[in-house]
Coordinates of N, CA and C in Angstrom, one line a residue:
Chain A
A24 N 0.7 -1.2 -0.4 CA 0.6 0.2 0.0 C 0.8 1.0 -0.2
Q25 N -0.2 2.2 -0.4 CA 1.2 3.8 -0.7 C 0.3 4.1 0.3
K26 N 2.0 5.7 0.7 CA 1.9 6.6 1.7 C 2.5 7.3 1.9
V27 N 2.0 8.4 2.0 CA 2.5 9.4 2.5 C 2.8 10.3 4.3
T28 N 3.4 11.1 4.1 CA 3.9 11.4 5.8 C 3.5 12.5 5.0
Q29 N 3.5 13.7 6.0 CA 4.2 15.0 6.6 C 4.1 15.5 7.7
A30 N 4.1 15.4 7.9 CA 4.3 15.0 10.0 C 4.3 16.5 10.3
Q31 N 4.8 17.5 9.7 CA 4.4 18.5 10.2 C 3.0 19.8 9.9
T32 N 2.3 19.6 10.7 CA 0.9 19.7 10.7 C 1.3 21.2 10.3
E33 N 1.8 22.0 10.9 CA 1.0 23.4 11.1 C 2.8 24.2 11.3
I34 N 3.1 25.1 10.2 CA 4.7 25.5 10.6 C 4.6 26.9 10.5
S35 N 4.5 28.1 11.0 CA 4.8 29.3 11.1 C 5.5 30.6 11.4
V36 N 6.2 31.5 9.9 CA 7.3 31.6 10.6 C 7.1 33.5 10.0
V37 N 8.3 33.6 10.7 CA 7.6 35.7 9.8 C 7.8 35.0 9.1
E38 N 7.4 36.6 8.0 CA 8.3 36.9 6.3 C 9.7 37.0 5.6
K39 N 10.5 36.8 4.6 CA 11.9 36.6 4.7 C 12.5 34.9 5.3
E40 N 12.1 34.6 6.3 CA 12.4 33.4 6.7 C 12.8 32.3 5.5
D41 N 13.7 30.9 6.1 CA 13.5 30.1 4.1 C 12.3 29.6 5.2
V42 N 12.3 28.1 4.9 CA 11.0 27.0 5.3 C 11.1 26.1 4.8
T43 N 11.4 24.4 4.9 CA 11.4 23.7 3.9 C 10.4 22.3 4.6
L44 N 9.0 22.3 4.1 CA 8.2 21.6 4.4 C 8.4 19.5 3.9
D45 N 8.2 18.8 4.8 CA 9.5 17.7 4.5 C 7.9 16.2 4.5
C46 N 7.5 15.6 2.9 CA 7.7 14.3 2.8 C 7.9 13.6 3.0
V47 N 7.6 11.9 3.5 CA 8.5 11.2 3.4 C 7.3 10.2 2.6
Y48 N 7.3 9.2 1.8 CA 6.7 8.0 1.1 C 7.3 6.5 1.4
E49 N 6.0 6.2 1.4 CA 6.7 5.0 1.2 C 5.9 4.0 0.2
T50 N 6.5 3.0 -0.9 CA 6.2 2.7 -1.9 C 6.2 0.7 -2.4
R51 N 6.3 0.1 -2.6 CA 6.7 -1.1 -3.5 C 7.0 -0.7 -4.6
D52 N 6.4 -0.1 -5.0 CA 6.6 0.4 -7.6 C 8.0 0.9 -7.2
T53 N 8.7 0.7 -8.3 CA 9.5 0.9 -8.7 C 10.2 2.6 -9.9
T54 N 8.7 2.7 -10.0 CA 8.2 3.6 -11.0 C 7.0 4.6 -10.5
Y55 N 7.0 5.5 -10.2 CA 5.4 6.6 -10.0 C 6.0 7.4 -10.4
Y56 N 5.0 8.5 -9.4 CA 5.4 10.1 -9.6 C 4.9 10.8 -8.3
L57 N 5.4 12.2 -7.8 CA 6.0 12.4 -7.0 C 5.0 14.2 -7.2
F58 N 4.5 14.7 -6.6 CA 3.9 15.9 -7.5 C 3.5 17.2 -5.1
W59 N 4.0 18.2 -4.5 CA 3.5 18.5 -5.2 C 2.3 19.7 -5.2
Y60 N 1.5 19.9 -3.9 CA 0.7 20.9 -4.9 C 0.5 22.1 -3.3
K61 N -0.2 22.8 -3.7 CA -0.6 24.6 -2.8 C -2.5 24.4 -3.1
Q62 N -2.9 24.8 -1.8 CA -4.2 24.4 -1.7 C -4.4 26.4 -0.8
P63 N -5.1 27.2 -1.2 CA -5.0 28.6 -0.5 C -6.2 28.2 -0.4
P64 N -7.2 29.6 0.9 CA -8.0 29.3 1.2 C -9.3 28.6 0.2
S65 N -9.3 28.9 -0.7 CA -10.7 29.4 -2.3 C -10.3 28.1 -2.3
G66 N -9.8 26.6 -2.4 CA -9.8 25.9 -2.4 C -9.6 25.2 -3.0
E67 N -9.8 25.2 -4.2 CA -8.8 24.6 -5.6 C -7.0 24.5 -5.1
L68 N -6.5 23.4 -5.9 CA -5.6 22.8 -5.7 C -4.6 22.7 -6.8
V69 N -2.6 23.5 -5.9 CA -2.6 24.5 -7.9 C -1.6 23.9 -7.5
F70 N -1.3 22.7 -9.2 CA 0.2 22.6 -9.0 C 1.5 23.2 -8.8
L71 N 2.3 22.9 -8.3 CA 3.9 22.8 -8.0 C 4.9 22.2 -8.5
I72 N 5.0 21.2 -8.6 CA 5.7 20.7 -9.5 C 4.9 18.5 -9.3
R73 N 6.0 18.1 -10.4 CA 5.8 16.6 -10.6 C 6.7 15.7 -10.3
R74 N 7.4 15.1 -10.2 CA 8.4 14.6 -10.4 C 8.8 13.0 -10.4
N75 N 9.2 12.0 -11.6 CA 9.0 11.2 -11.8 C 10.0 10.2 -11.3
S76 N 10.1 9.2 -10.5 CA 10.7 8.2 -9.1 C 12.4 8.5 -10.0
F77 N 12.2 8.6 -11.2 CA 13.6 7.4 -11.9 C 14.6 9.1 -12.3
D78 N 14.2 10.8 -11.8 CA 15.0 11.0 -12.0 C 15.1 11.8 -10.7
E79 N 16.4 11.8 -9.9 CA 16.5 12.2 -9.0 C 17.1 13.4 -8.7
Q80 N 17.2 14.1 -10.0 CA 18.1 16.2 -10.1 C 16.8 16.5 -9.6
N81 N 18.0 17.2 -8.8 CA 17.0 18.0 -7.5 C 16.5 19.3 -8.5
E82 N 15.5 20.2 -8.4 CA 14.9 21.3 -9.2 C 14.8 22.6 -8.0
I83 N 14.8 24.0 -9.3 CA 14.7 25.3 -8.9 C 13.4 26.0 -9.3
S84 N 12.6 26.7 -8.3 CA 11.8 27.4 -9.5 C 11.6 28.9 -9.0
G85 N 12.2 29.4 -9.1 CA 11.7 31.4 -8.7 C 12.7 30.2 -7.0
R86 N 11.8 31.3 -5.8 CA 12.1 30.9 -4.7 C 11.7 29.5 -4.5
Y87 N 11.5 28.4 -5.0 CA 11.0 27.6 -4.9 C 12.2 26.0 -5.4
S88 N 12.1 25.3 -4.4 CA 13.3 24.2 -4.8 C 12.0 22.9 -4.1
W89 N 13.2 21.9 -4.5 CA 12.3 20.8 -4.3 C 14.0 19.6 -4.3
N90 N 13.5 18.8 -2.9 CA 14.7 17.8 -2.9 C 15.0 16.0 -3.2
F91 N 14.5 16.0 -3.8 CA 14.3 14.6 -3.4 C 14.9 13.4 -3.6
Q92 N 15.2 12.5 -2.9 CA 16.4 11.5 -2.1 C 15.9 9.8 -2.6
K93 N 16.1 9.3 -3.1 CA 15.2 8.5 -3.1 C 15.6 6.8 -1.8
S94 N 16.5 7.1 -1.4 CA 17.4 6.3 -0.9 C 17.1 6.5 1.0
T95 N 16.1 7.9 0.9 CA 15.3 8.3 2.6 C 13.9 8.6 2.1
S96 N 13.2 8.3 0.4 CA 11.5 8.3 0.2 C 11.4 9.6 1.0
S97 N 12.1 10.6 0.5 CA 11.7 11.9 0.9 C 11.7 12.7 -0.4
F98 N 10.9 13.7 -0.9 CA 10.3 15.0 -1.3 C 10.9 17.0 -0.8
N99 N 11.8 16.6 -0.4 CA 11.2 17.5 1.0 C 11.5 19.4 -0.6
F100 N 10.9 20.4 -0.2 CA 10.1 22.1 -0.4 C 10.3 22.9 -0.3
T101 N 11.3 23.4 0.1 CA 11.6 24.6 -0.2 C 11.5 25.6 -0.4
I102 N 11.0 27.1 0.5 CA 10.4 27.9 0.0 C 11.2 28.6 1.0
T103 N 12.5 29.6 -0.3 CA 12.9 30.6 0.4 C 13.0 31.6 -0.6
A104 N 13.4 32.7 1.2 CA 13.2 34.2 1.4 C 10.9 34.4 0.9
S105 N 10.5 33.6 2.5 CA 9.1 33.2 2.3 C 8.3 34.7 2.2
Q106 N 7.3 35.0 1.6 CA 6.2 36.2 1.3 C 5.1 35.5 1.8
V107 N 3.7 36.4 2.5 CA 2.7 36.6 2.6 C 2.6 35.9 1.9
V108 N 1.7 36.1 1.2 CA 1.2 35.1 -0.7 C 1.2 33.4 -0.6
D109 N 2.4 32.8 0.5 CA 2.6 31.4 0.4 C 2.1 31.0 1.5
S110 N 1.4 31.8 2.5 CA 0.4 31.2 2.8 C -0.4 30.2 2.2
A111 N -0.6 29.2 2.8 CA -1.9 28.1 1.9 C -2.1 26.3 2.9
V112 N -1.9 25.8 2.7 CA -1.6 24.0 2.7 C -1.1 23.9 1.8
Y113 N -0.5 22.8 1.6 CA 1.0 22.0 0.8 C 0.7 21.2 1.1
F114 N 0.7 20.3 0.0 CA 0.1 18.9 0.1 C 1.5 18.2 -1.0
C115 N 1.4 16.5 -0.5 CA 2.5 16.5 -1.3 C 1.6 14.7 -1.7
A116 N 2.4 14.0 -2.9 CA 0.9 13.5 -3.0 C 2.5 12.3 -4.7
L117 N 1.5 10.9 -3.9 CA 1.8 9.9 -4.5 C 1.4 9.1 -5.2
S118 N 2.0 9.2 -6.9 CA 1.0 8.4 -8.2 C 1.2 6.5 -7.6
D119 N 0.2 6.1 -8.5 CA 0.6 5.7 -8.8 C 1.9 4.4 -10.0
P120 N 2.0 3.5 -10.1 CA 1.9 3.3 -11.3 C 1.9 3.4 -12.5
Y121 N 1.0 3.0 -13.2 CA -0.3 3.6 -14.1 C -1.1 4.5 -14.5
S122 N -1.0 5.7 -13.4 CA -1.7 7.0 -13.6 C -0.3 7.2 -14.5
G123 N 1.0 7.3 -15.6 CA 1.1 8.4 -16.1 C 1.3 9.7 -16.0
G124 N 1.3 9.3 -14.9 CA 1.5 10.8 -14.0 C 0.9 12.4 -14.2
G125 N -1.2 11.6 -14.7 CA -1.4 12.3 -14.3 C -2.4 12.3 -12.9
A126 N -3.6 12.5 -12.4 CA -4.2 13.2 -11.3 C -4.7 11.9 -11.0
D127 N -5.1 10.7 -11.4 CA -5.6 10.1 -11.0 C -5.4 9.0 -10.3
G128 N -6.0 8.3 -9.4 CA -4.9 7.6 -8.2 C -3.6 8.7 -6.8
L129 N -3.9 9.8 -6.8 CA -3.1 9.7 -5.9 C -3.4 9.6 -4.6
T130 N -1.8 9.1 -3.8 CA -2.7 9.3 -2.7 C -2.0 10.9 -1.4
F131 N -2.4 11.8 -1.0 CA -2.0 12.8 -0.8 C -2.0 12.2 0.9
G132 N -1.0 13.4 1.2 CA -0.9 13.4 2.5 C -1.9 14.3 2.8
K133 N -1.8 14.3 4.6 CA -2.6 15.7 5.1 C -2.4 16.8 4.6
G134 N -1.2 16.8 5.1 CA -1.1 18.7 4.7 C -0.5 18.8 5.6
T135 N 0.6 20.0 4.5 CA 1.0 21.2 5.9 C 0.8 22.5 5.9
H136 N 0.0 23.6 7.0 CA -0.4 24.7 6.8 C 1.0 25.8 6.8
L137 N 1.2 26.6 6.3 CA 1.7 27.4 6.4 C 0.9 28.2 6.8
I138 N 2.0 30.1 7.2 CA 1.7 30.5 7.6 C 3.0 31.6 8.4
I139 N 2.8 32.6 6.8 CA 3.5 33.5 6.9 C 3.0 34.6 7.1
Q140 N 3.5 35.0 8.3 CA 3.4 36.0 9.2 C 4.5 37.7 8.5
P141 N 3.8 38.5 8.5 CA 4.6 39.9 7.6 C 5.4 40.9 9.3
Chain B
E228 N -6.0 30.9 -12.8 CA -6.5 30.1 -12.9 C -7.1 29.4 -14.1
T229 N -7.3 27.8 -13.8 CA -7.4 27.0 -14.7 C -8.5 26.8 -14.7
G230 N -9.0 26.5 -15.9 CA -10.2 26.5 -17.0 C -11.0 25.2 -16.1
V231 N -11.2 24.8 -15.5 CA -11.9 23.5 -14.3 C -13.0 24.2 -13.9
T232 N -14.0 24.2 -14.2 CA -14.7 24.5 -13.5 C -16.0 23.7 -12.7
Q233 N -16.2 23.4 -11.2 CA -17.8 22.4 -10.6 C -18.7 23.5 -10.2
S234 N -19.8 23.3 -10.4 CA -20.9 23.9 -9.7 C -21.5 22.9 -8.7
P235 N -22.2 22.8 -7.9 CA -22.4 23.9 -7.5 C -21.0 24.4 -6.6
T236 N -21.1 25.6 -5.8 CA -19.9 25.6 -4.8 C -20.1 24.9 -3.1
H237 N -21.6 25.0 -3.1 CA -21.6 24.5 -2.2 C -23.1 24.3 -2.3
L238 N -23.6 23.2 -1.4 CA -24.4 22.4 -1.5 C -24.8 21.9 -0.3
I239 N -26.1 22.5 0.3 CA -26.5 21.4 2.1 C -27.6 20.6 1.4
K240 N -27.2 19.3 2.1 CA -28.2 17.9 1.6 C -28.8 17.6 3.0
T241 N -29.6 16.5 3.8 CA -30.1 16.2 4.3 C -29.6 14.5 4.5
R242 N -29.0 13.8 5.3 CA -29.0 12.8 5.5 C -30.0 11.8 4.4
G243 N -29.3 10.8 4.1 CA -30.4 9.7 3.5 C -31.1 10.2 1.8
Q244 N -30.6 11.6 1.9 CA -30.5 12.3 0.2 C -29.8 11.9 -1.0
Q245 N -29.8 12.4 -2.6 CA -29.4 11.9 -3.6 C -28.6 13.4 -4.6
V246 N -26.9 13.2 -4.7 CA -26.8 14.4 -4.3 C -25.8 13.9 -5.9
T247 N -25.6 15.3 -6.4 CA -24.6 15.2 -7.8 C -23.6 16.3 -8.1
L248 N -23.6 16.5 -8.9 CA -22.1 17.1 -8.4 C -21.4 17.3 -10.1
R249 N -21.0 19.0 -10.5 CA -20.6 18.4 -11.4 C -19.3 19.2 -11.7
C250 N -18.6 18.5 -13.2 CA -17.5 19.4 -12.7 C -17.4 19.2 -14.8
S251 N -16.7 20.7 -15.2 CA -16.4 20.9 -16.1 C -15.1 21.2 -17.2
S252 N -14.5 20.2 -17.7 CA -13.1 20.1 -17.2 C -12.1 21.0 -18.4
Q253 N -11.1 20.9 -18.2 CA -10.0 22.4 -18.9 C -10.2 21.7 -20.5
S254 N -10.2 22.9 -21.3 CA -10.5 22.6 -22.7 C -8.7 22.1 -23.3
G255 N -9.5 20.9 -24.1 CA -8.2 20.0 -24.8 C -8.4 18.7 -23.6
H256 N -8.9 18.8 -22.2 CA -8.4 17.3 -21.8 C -9.8 16.5 -21.9
N257 N -9.2 15.0 -21.7 CA -10.1 14.0 -21.6 C -10.3 13.4 -21.3
T258 N -9.8 13.5 -19.1 CA -9.4 12.4 -18.1 C -10.5 13.4 -17.6
V259 N -10.8 12.7 -16.7 CA -10.9 14.0 -15.3 C -11.9 12.5 -14.5
S260 N -10.4 13.1 -13.1 CA -10.1 12.4 -11.4 C -11.0 12.8 -10.5
W261 N -11.9 12.3 -9.5 CA -13.2 13.0 -8.3 C -11.8 13.0 -7.1
Y262 N -12.3 13.6 -6.6 CA -11.5 13.4 -4.7 C -12.1 13.7 -3.9
Q263 N -12.8 12.9 -2.9 CA -13.1 14.1 -1.7 C -11.9 14.2 -0.1
Q264 N -12.2 15.5 -0.2 CA -11.3 15.7 0.9 C -12.2 16.4 1.8
A265 N -11.6 16.1 3.1 CA -13.2 15.3 4.4 C -12.4 16.9 4.9
L266 N -12.2 18.2 6.3 CA -11.7 19.1 7.1 C -10.5 18.0 7.2
G267 N -9.6 18.8 7.1 CA -8.5 19.4 7.3 C -7.5 17.5 7.4
Q268 N -7.8 16.8 6.1 CA -7.1 16.2 5.6 C -6.6 16.5 4.9
G269 N -6.2 15.5 3.5 CA -5.1 15.5 1.8 C -7.1 14.8 1.7
P270 N -6.6 15.0 0.0 CA -7.8 14.6 -1.1 C -7.6 13.5 -1.1
Q271 N -9.4 12.1 -1.3 CA -8.7 11.2 -1.4 C -9.3 11.0 -2.4
F272 N -8.8 9.9 -3.5 CA -9.1 9.2 -4.9 C -10.6 8.6 -5.1
I273 N -11.6 9.5 -5.7 CA -12.8 8.4 -4.9 C -13.1 7.8 -6.6
F274 N -12.6 8.8 -8.0 CA -12.6 7.1 -9.2 C -12.4 8.4 -10.3
Q275 N -11.2 7.7 -11.7 CA -11.8 9.3 -12.4 C -12.3 8.0 -14.2
Y276 N -12.9 8.8 -15.0 CA -13.0 8.8 -15.8 C -12.3 9.1 -17.2
Y277 N -12.4 7.8 -17.9 CA -11.9 8.5 -19.4 C -12.9 8.0 -20.8
R278 N -12.9 8.3 -21.3 CA -13.7 8.3 -22.4 C -14.6 7.7 -22.3
E279 N -15.4 8.6 -21.4 CA -16.5 8.2 -21.0 C -17.0 7.3 -20.1
E280 N -15.8 6.2 -19.8 CA -16.0 5.1 -18.3 C -14.9 4.9 -17.8
E281 N -15.2 4.5 -16.3 CA -15.0 5.0 -15.2 C -13.3 3.2 -15.5
N282 N -12.2 4.4 -15.4 CA -10.7 4.0 -15.6 C -10.0 3.7 -14.2
G283 N -11.1 3.5 -13.0 CA -9.7 3.4 -11.9 C -10.2 3.9 -10.9
R284 N -10.5 3.6 -9.9 CA -11.2 3.3 -8.5 C -11.2 3.6 -7.0
G285 N -10.9 4.2 -6.2 CA -10.2 4.7 -4.8 C -10.9 3.4 -3.8
N286 N -11.0 3.6 -2.6 CA -11.8 2.6 -1.9 C -13.4 3.4 -1.0
F287 N -14.2 3.8 -2.1 CA -15.1 3.6 -2.0 C -16.6 2.9 -2.6
P288 N -18.1 3.5 -1.5 CA -18.7 2.2 -2.1 C -18.9 2.4 -3.2
P289 N -20.2 1.3 -3.7 CA -20.9 1.9 -5.0 C -21.6 3.3 -4.6
R290 N -22.8 3.8 -3.5 CA -23.1 4.5 -3.7 C -22.9 6.2 -4.5
F291 N -20.8 5.8 -4.1 CA -20.6 6.4 -4.8 C -20.1 6.5 -7.0
S292 N -20.7 7.2 -8.2 CA -21.1 6.6 -9.1 C -21.1 7.7 -9.8
G293 N -20.4 7.4 -11.4 CA -19.5 9.3 -12.2 C -20.5 8.4 -13.1
L294 N -20.2 10.1 -14.1 CA -20.5 9.8 -15.7 C -19.6 10.0 -16.6
Q295 N -19.6 10.4 -17.8 CA -18.0 11.8 -18.1 C -19.5 11.7 -19.7
F296 N -19.3 12.9 -19.8 CA -20.4 12.7 -21.1 C -19.0 13.2 -23.1
P297 N -18.9 13.4 -23.6 CA -19.1 13.2 -25.1 C -17.7 14.3 -24.8
N298 N -18.6 15.5 -24.4 CA -17.3 16.0 -24.2 C -16.9 16.7 -23.1
Y299 N -16.7 15.1 -22.7 CA -15.6 15.5 -21.4 C -16.2 15.5 -20.0
S300 N -17.0 16.4 -20.2 CA -17.7 17.6 -19.0 C -18.2 15.9 -18.3
S301 N -17.7 16.0 -16.2 CA -18.5 15.2 -15.2 C -19.4 15.3 -14.4
E302 N -19.7 14.6 -13.9 CA -21.2 13.9 -13.2 C -20.4 13.3 -11.9
L303 N -20.7 13.7 -10.3 CA -20.1 12.4 -9.3 C -21.2 12.5 -8.8
N304 N -21.9 11.1 -8.8 CA -23.1 10.8 -7.6 C -23.5 10.1 -6.7
V305 N -23.6 11.0 -5.2 CA -23.6 10.3 -4.4 C -25.1 9.6 -3.5
N306 N -25.0 8.6 -3.5 CA -26.8 8.2 -3.5 C -26.9 7.3 -2.1
A307 N -27.6 7.9 -0.8 CA -27.8 8.2 1.1 C -26.3 8.1 1.2
L308 N -27.1 9.9 1.5 CA -25.8 10.2 1.5 C -26.4 10.0 3.3
E309 N -24.4 9.8 4.2 CA -24.3 10.3 4.5 C -23.6 11.4 6.1
L310 N -23.7 11.2 6.9 CA -23.1 12.8 7.7 C -21.5 12.8 7.5
D311 N -21.3 11.9 7.1 CA -19.6 11.3 6.9 C -19.4 11.7 5.5
D312 N -20.6 11.7 4.6 CA -19.7 12.1 3.4 C -20.3 14.2 3.2
S313 N -20.3 14.7 4.7 CA -19.9 16.4 4.3 C -18.0 16.1 4.1
A314 N -17.7 17.5 2.9 CA -16.5 17.4 2.9 C -17.3 18.4 0.9
L315 N -15.2 18.4 0.8 CA -14.5 19.7 -0.5 C -14.3 18.2 -1.8
Y316 N -15.3 18.4 -2.2 CA -15.4 17.5 -3.7 C -14.3 18.3 -5.0
L317 N -13.4 17.6 -4.8 CA -12.5 18.3 -6.2 C -12.6 17.5 -7.7
C318 N -12.7 18.3 -8.4 CA -12.2 17.2 -9.4 C -11.7 17.4 -10.4
A319 N -10.3 16.2 -11.5 CA -8.9 17.5 -11.6 C -9.1 16.6 -13.2
S320 N -9.3 17.3 -13.7 CA -9.0 17.2 -15.5 C -7.6 16.8 -15.3
S321 N -7.0 16.3 -16.9 CA -6.1 16.0 -17.2 C -5.6 14.9 -19.4
H322 N -5.4 14.7 -19.6 CA -5.1 14.5 -20.8 C -4.7 13.4 -20.9
E323 N -4.7 12.5 -20.9 CA -4.3 10.7 -21.2 C -4.0 11.0 -22.7
G324 N -2.2 9.7 -21.7 CA -1.4 10.0 -22.3 C -0.3 11.5 -23.3
S325 N -0.9 12.3 -21.8 CA -0.2 13.4 -22.5 C 1.0 13.8 -20.7
E326 N 2.4 14.8 -20.8 CA 2.5 14.7 -19.8 C 2.2 15.7 -19.4
T327 N 0.8 16.9 -19.8 CA 0.8 18.0 -19.3 C 0.0 17.9 -17.8
E328 N 0.8 18.4 -17.0 CA -0.2 18.0 -15.4 C -1.1 18.3 -15.9
A329 N -1.5 18.5 -14.8 CA -3.5 18.1 -14.3 C -4.2 19.2 -13.2
F330 N -5.5 19.6 -13.7 CA -5.9 21.2 -13.2 C -7.3 20.6 -12.4
F331 N -7.1 21.1 -11.5 CA -7.8 20.6 -10.0 C -9.4 21.8 -10.5
G332 N -11.1 22.0 -10.0 CA -11.0 22.9 -9.4 C -11.5 24.2 -8.5
Q333 N -12.2 24.1 -8.2 CA -11.9 25.0 -7.2 C -13.4 23.9 -5.7
G334 N -13.8 23.0 -6.0 CA -14.8 22.2 -5.4 C -15.2 22.6 -5.4
T335 N -17.0 21.6 -5.1 CA -17.7 22.0 -4.2 C -17.8 21.5 -3.1
R336 N -18.4 22.2 -2.0 CA -18.1 21.8 -0.7 C -19.4 21.4 -0.2
L337 N -19.7 20.7 0.0 CA -21.2 19.4 0.1 C -21.5 19.4 2.6
T338 N -22.3 19.8 2.6 CA -23.0 19.6 4.2 C -23.4 18.6 4.1
V339 N -23.8 17.7 5.0 CA -24.9 16.6 5.2 C -25.7 16.8 6.4
V340 N -26.3 16.7 6.3 CA -26.6 17.7 7.6 C -28.3 16.6 8.5

């Protein structure tokens, strides 16, 4: 069975601080995709990144960066120089091997509520 | 803002009733997935539709059913509503066989009383 653990229920930092959101996953599959989504108060899930299991290269996109380590089954997300607009709930998700990277069959963690204080 | 539209945005139903939620997919997307998100939890996969047929299902009972139409819009039907069905219901559209990302709608908040 697949499982995603986001141990940090809530994180509160002051604006401009760096913050890392942890994600640990469990799967027996060798082919899978990992995702991060942002959920603002409006409710929709905003796609941030998808990474397939064969690509362990870290990625940076502006103030966002992701660290994928298969050895520890982790896919952590760092926001550099956080801003108030980053406040949201962030979800890490794991696909099954048949989804082809789409939105079906995703296993989500419980989410981390990130609060950026001005 | 994505091109995925869900209706209604909020809904209140009584236990035992039936409900239909609707989702209009992003243009060019042929696959729709539905998720249930209880308060304070992550979304849980209900099922996916591709070419008007169910193409995968999570751990939900048969009273959760769906439809996909030729224009790729979709419905989620829930019969015999229970109090625990109160949740945010999200749909996501994507294109099967493509590496493009999936887009989620803003969800329908269902309250069962």
